[in-house]
C-alpha atoms as a PDB file:
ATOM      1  CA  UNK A   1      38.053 -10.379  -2.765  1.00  0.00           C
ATOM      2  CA  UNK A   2      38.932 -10.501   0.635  1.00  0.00           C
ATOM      3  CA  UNK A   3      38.051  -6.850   1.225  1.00  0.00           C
ATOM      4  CA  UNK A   4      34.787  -8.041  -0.340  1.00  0.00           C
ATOM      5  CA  UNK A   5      34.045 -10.440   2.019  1.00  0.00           C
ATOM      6  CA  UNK A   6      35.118  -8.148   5.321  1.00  0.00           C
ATOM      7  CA  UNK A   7      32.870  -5.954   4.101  1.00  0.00           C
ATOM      8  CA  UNK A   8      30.262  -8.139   4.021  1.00  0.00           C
ATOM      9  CA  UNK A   9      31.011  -9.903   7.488  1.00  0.00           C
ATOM     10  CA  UNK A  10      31.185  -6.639   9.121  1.00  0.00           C
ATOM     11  CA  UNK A  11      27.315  -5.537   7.805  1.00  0.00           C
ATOM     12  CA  UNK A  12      25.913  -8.928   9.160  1.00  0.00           C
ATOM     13  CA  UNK A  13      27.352  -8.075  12.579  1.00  0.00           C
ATOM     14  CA  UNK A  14      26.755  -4.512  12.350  1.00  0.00           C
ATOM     15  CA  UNK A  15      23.544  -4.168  10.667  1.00  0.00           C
ATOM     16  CA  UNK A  16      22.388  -7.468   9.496  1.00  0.00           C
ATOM     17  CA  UNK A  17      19.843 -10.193  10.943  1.00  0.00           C
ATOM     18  CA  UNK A  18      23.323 -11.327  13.055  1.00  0.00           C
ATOM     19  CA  UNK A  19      24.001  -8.125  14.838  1.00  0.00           C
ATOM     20  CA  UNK A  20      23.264  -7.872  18.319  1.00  0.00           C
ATOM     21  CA  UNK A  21      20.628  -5.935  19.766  1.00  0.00           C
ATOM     22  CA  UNK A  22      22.056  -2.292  20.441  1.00  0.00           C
ATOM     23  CA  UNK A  23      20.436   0.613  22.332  1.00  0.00           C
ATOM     24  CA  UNK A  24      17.918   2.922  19.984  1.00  0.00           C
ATOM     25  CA  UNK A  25      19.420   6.122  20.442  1.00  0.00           C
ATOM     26  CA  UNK A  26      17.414   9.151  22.252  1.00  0.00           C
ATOM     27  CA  UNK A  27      16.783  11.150  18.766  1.00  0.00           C
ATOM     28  CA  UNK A  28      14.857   7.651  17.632  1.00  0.00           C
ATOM     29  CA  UNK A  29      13.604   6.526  21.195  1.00  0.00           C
ATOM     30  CA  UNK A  30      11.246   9.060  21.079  1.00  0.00           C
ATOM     31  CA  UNK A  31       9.173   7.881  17.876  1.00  0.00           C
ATOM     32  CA  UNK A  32       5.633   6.319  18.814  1.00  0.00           C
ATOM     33  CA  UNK A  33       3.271   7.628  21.481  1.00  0.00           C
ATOM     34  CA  UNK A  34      -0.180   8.931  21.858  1.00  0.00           C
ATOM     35  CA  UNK A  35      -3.221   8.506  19.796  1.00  0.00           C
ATOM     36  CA  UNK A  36      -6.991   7.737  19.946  1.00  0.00           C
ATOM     37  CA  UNK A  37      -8.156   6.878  16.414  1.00  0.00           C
ATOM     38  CA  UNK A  38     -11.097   4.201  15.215  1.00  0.00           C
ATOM     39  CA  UNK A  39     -10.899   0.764  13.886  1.00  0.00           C
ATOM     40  CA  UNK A  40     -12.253  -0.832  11.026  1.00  0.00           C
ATOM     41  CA  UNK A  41     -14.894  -2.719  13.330  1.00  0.00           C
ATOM     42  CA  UNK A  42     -15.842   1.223  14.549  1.00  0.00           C
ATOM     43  CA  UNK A  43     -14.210   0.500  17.833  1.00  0.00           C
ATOM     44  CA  UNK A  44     -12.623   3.422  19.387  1.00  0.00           C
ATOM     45  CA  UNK A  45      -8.825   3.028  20.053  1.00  0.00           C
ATOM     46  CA  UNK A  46      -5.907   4.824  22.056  1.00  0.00           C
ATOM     47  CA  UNK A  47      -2.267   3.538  21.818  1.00  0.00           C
ATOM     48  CA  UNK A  48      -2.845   2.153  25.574  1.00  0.00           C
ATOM     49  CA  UNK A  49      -5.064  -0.358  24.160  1.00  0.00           C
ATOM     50  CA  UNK A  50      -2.133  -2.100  21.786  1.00  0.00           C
ATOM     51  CA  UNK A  51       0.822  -2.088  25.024  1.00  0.00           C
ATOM     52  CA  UNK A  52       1.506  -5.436  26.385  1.00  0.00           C
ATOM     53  CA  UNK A  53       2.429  -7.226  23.341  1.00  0.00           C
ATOM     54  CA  UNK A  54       4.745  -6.206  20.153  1.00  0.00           C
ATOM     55  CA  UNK A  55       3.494  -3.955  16.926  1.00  0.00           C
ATOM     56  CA  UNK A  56       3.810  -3.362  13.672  1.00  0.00           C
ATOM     57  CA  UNK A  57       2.875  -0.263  12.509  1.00  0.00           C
ATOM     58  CA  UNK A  58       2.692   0.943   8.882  1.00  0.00           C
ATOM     59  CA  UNK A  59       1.216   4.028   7.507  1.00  0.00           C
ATOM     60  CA  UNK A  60      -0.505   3.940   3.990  1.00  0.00           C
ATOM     61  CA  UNK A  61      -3.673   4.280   2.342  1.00  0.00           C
ATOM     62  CA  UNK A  62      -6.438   2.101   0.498  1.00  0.00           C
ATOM     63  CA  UNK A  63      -6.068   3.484  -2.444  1.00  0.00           C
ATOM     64  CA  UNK A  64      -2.238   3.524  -2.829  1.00  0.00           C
ATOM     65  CA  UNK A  65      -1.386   1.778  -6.034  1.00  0.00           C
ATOM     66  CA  UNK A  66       1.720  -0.486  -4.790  1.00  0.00           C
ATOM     67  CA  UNK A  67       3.390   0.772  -1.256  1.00  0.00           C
ATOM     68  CA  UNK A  68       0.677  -0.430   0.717  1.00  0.00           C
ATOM     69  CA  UNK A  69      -0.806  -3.301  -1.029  1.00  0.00           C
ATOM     70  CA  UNK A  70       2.864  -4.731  -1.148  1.00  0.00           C
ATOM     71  CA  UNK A  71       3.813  -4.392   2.296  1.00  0.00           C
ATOM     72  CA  UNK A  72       0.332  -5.346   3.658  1.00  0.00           C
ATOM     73  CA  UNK A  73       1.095  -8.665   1.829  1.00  0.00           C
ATOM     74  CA  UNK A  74       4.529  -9.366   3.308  1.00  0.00           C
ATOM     75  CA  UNK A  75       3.506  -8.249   6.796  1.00  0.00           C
ATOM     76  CA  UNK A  76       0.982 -10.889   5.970  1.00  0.00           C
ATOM     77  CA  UNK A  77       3.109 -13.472   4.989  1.00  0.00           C
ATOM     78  CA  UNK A  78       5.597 -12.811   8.106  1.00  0.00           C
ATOM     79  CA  UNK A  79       2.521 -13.509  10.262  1.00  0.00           C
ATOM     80  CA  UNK A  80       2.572 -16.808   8.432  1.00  0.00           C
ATOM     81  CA  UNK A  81       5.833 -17.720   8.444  1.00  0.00           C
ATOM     82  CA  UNK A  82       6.342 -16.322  12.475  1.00  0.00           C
ATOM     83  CA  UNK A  83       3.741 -18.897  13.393  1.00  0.00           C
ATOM     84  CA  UNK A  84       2.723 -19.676  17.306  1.00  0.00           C
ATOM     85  CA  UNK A  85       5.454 -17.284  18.027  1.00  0.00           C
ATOM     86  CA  UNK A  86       3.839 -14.705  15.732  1.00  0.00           C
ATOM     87  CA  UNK A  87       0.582 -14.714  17.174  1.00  0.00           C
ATOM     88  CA  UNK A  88       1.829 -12.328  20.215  1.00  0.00           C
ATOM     89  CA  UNK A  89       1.979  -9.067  17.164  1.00  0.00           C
ATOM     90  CA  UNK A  90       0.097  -6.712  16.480  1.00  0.00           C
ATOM     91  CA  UNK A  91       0.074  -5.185  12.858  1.00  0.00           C
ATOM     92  CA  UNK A  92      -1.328  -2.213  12.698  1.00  0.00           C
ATOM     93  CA  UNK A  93      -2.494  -0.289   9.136  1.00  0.00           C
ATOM     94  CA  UNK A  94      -2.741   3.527  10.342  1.00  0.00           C
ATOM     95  CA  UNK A  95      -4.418   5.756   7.097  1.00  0.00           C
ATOM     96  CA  UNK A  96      -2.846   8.751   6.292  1.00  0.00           C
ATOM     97  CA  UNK A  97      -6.170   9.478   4.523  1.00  0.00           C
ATOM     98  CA  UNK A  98      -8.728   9.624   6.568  1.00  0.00           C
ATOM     99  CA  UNK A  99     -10.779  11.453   3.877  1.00  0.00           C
ATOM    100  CA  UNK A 100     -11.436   8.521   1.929  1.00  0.00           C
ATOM    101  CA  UNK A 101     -10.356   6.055   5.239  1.00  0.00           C
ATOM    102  CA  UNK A 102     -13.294   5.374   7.278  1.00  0.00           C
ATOM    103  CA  UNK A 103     -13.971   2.074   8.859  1.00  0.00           C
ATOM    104  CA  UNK A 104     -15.937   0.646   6.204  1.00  0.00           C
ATOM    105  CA  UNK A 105     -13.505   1.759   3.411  1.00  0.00           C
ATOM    106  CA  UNK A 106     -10.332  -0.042   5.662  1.00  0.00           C
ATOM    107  CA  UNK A 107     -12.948  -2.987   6.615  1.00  0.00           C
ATOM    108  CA  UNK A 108     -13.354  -4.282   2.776  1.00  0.00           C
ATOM    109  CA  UNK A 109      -9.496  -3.211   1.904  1.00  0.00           C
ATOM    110  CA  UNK A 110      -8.037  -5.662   4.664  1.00  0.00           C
ATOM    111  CA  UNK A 111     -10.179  -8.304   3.326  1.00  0.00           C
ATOM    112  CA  UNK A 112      -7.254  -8.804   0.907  1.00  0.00           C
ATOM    113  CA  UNK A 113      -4.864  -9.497   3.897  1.00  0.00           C
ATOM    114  CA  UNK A 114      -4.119 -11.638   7.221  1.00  0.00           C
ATOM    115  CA  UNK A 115      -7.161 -10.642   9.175  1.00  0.00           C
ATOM    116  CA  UNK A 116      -5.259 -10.302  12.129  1.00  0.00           C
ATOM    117  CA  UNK A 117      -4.586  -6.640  10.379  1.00  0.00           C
ATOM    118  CA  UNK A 118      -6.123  -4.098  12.389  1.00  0.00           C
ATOM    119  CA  UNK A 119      -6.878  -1.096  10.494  1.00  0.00           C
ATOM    120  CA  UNK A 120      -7.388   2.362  11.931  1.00  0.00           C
ATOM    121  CA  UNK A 121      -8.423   6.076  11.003  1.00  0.00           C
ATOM    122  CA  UNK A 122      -9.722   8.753  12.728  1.00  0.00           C
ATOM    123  CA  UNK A 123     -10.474  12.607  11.817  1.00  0.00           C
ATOM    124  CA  UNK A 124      -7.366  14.661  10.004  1.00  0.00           C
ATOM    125  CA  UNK A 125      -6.406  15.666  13.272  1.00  0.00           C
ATOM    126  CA  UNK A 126      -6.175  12.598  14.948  1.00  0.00           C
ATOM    127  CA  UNK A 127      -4.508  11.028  12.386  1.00  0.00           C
ATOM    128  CA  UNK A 128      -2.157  14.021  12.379  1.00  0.00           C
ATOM    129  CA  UNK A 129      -1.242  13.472  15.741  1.00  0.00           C
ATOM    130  CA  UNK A 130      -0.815   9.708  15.080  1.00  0.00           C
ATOM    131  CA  UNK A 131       1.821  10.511  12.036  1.00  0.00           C
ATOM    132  CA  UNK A 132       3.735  13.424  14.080  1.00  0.00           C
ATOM    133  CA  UNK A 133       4.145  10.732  17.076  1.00  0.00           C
ATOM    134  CA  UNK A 134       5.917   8.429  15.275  1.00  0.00           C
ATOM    135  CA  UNK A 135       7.877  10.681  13.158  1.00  0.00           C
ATOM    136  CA  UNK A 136       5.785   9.510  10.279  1.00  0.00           C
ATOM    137  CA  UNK A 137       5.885  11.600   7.027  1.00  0.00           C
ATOM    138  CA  UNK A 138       2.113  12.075   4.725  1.00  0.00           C
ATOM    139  CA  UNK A 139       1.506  14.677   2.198  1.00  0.00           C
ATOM    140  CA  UNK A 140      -1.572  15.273  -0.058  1.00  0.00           C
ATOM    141  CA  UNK A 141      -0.519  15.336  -3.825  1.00  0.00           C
ATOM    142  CA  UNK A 142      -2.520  16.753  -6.351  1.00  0.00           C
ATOM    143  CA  UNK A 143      -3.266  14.225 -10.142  1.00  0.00           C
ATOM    144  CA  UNK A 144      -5.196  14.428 -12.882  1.00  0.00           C
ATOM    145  CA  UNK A 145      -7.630  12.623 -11.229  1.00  0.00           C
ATOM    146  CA  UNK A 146      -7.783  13.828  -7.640  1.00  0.00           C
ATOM    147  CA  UNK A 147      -4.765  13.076  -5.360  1.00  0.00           C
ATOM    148  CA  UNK A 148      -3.132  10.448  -4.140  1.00  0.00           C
ATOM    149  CA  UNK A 149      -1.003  10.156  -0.824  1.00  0.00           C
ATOM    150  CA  UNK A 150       2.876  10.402  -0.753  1.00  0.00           C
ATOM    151  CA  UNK A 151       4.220   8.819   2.618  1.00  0.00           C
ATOM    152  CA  UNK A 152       6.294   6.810   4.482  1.00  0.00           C
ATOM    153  CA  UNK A 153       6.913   3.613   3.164  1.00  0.00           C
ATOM    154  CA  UNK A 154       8.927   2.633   6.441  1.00  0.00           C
ATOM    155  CA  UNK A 155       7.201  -0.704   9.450  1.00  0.00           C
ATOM    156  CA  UNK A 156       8.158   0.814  13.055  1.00  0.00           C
ATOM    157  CA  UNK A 157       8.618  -1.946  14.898  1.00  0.00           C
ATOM    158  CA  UNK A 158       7.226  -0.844  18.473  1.00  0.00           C
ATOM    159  CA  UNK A 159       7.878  -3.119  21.450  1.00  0.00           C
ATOM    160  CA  UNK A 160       5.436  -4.513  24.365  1.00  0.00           C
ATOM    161  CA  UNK A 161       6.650  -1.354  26.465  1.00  0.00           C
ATOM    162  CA  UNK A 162       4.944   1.079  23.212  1.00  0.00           C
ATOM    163  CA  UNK A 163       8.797   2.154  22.839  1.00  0.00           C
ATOM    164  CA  UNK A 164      10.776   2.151  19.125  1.00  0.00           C
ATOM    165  CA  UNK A 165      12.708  -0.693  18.919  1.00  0.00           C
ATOM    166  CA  UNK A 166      13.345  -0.693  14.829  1.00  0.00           C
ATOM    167  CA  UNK A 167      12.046  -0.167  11.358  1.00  0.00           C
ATOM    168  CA  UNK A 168      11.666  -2.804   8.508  1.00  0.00           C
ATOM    169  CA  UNK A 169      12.186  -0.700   5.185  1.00  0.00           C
ATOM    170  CA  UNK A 170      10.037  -1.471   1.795  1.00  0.00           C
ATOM    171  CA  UNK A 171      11.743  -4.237  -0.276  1.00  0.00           C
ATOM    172  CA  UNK A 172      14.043  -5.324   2.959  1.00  0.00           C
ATOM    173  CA  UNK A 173      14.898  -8.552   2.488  1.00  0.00           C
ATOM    174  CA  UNK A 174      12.652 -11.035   3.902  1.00  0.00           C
ATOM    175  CA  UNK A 175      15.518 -12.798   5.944  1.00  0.00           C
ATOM    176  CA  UNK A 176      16.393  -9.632   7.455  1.00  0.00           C
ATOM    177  CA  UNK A 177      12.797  -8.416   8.440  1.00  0.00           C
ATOM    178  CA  UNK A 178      12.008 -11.745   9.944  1.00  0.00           C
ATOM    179  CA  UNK A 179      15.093 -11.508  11.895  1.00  0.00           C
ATOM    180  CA  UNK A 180      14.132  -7.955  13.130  1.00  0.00           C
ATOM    181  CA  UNK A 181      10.378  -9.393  13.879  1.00  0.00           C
ATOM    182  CA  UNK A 182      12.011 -12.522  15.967  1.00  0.00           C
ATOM    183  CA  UNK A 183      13.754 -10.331  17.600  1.00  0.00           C
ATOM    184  CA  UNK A 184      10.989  -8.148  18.463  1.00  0.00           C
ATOM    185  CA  UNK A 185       8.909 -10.873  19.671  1.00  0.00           C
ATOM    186  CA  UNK A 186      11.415 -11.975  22.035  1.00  0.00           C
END
């Protein structure tokens, strides 16, 4: 029992919403950079345009069946729950299907969420270039039906800077990806 409880001490101040901040290291310091993609207003975007003030980025698709819709909602929620404090982050929904993905498509999806969302696309390329800067994983699988979109499931947190601070995995635990957004937003 005791061991137990060690254990469980030493992942709050290791890992947990308790541990303190630690440097990223260089093989993970290098995720995020360039990109120049479109909104879902039509506005065109580069990454310069989101430094200055935290992100959240998450890479999915409209029509994923439950990755994307999930985490879309608890990103929303967080906004909520962050309050005046969260109004300083930007969350950012980057397609990685930009066949199906334009503006108007991501425009009436993120109607569904906080519409401080921002949702962006651009041509394969560019959104190829988007996914390969942030280490970002999207692959094109064949169904019955057409395809769907196997991809990282994975928020990078990004800091005011545009530099990797941390990632909140799908189905963390609420606690713990608040604690990472605070944190961020400090």
């Amino acid at each position: 029992m005791l061991a137990l409880a060690a254990l469980g001490l030493g992942w709050w101040r290791v890992d947990g919403p308790g541990a303190p901040a630690r440097p990223v290291p260089t093989a993970v310091a290098d995720i995020g950079g360039s990109f120049q993609l479109v909104d879902h207003t039509g506005r065109s975007l580069t990454d310069a345009d989101f430094r200055g003030r935290p992100a959240a980025v998450f890479f999915g698709f409209t029509y994923c069946p439950e990755v994307c819709p999930t985490t879309l909602f608890e990103l929303s929620k967080y906004l909520d729950q962050l309050g005046a404090a969260g109004e300083r982050l930007q969350v950012l929904f980057v397609t990685v299907d930009p066949e199906r993905d334009n503006p108007e498509q991501l425009a009436l999806y993120l109607q569904s969420f906080n519409p401080r969302i921002v949702g962006l696309t651009g041509t394969p390329e560019q959104v190829s270039k988007a996914l390969a800067a942030y280490k970002a994983y999207a692959k094109k699988v064949p169904t019955e039906s057409g395809y769907t979109m196997d991809h990282t499931a994975s928020v990078f947190l990004m800091g005011s800077d545009g530099r990797f601070r941390s990632m909140i995995d799908y189905h963390e635990a609420e606690s713990s990806a608040l604690a990472k957004l605070r944190l961020l937003l400090q």
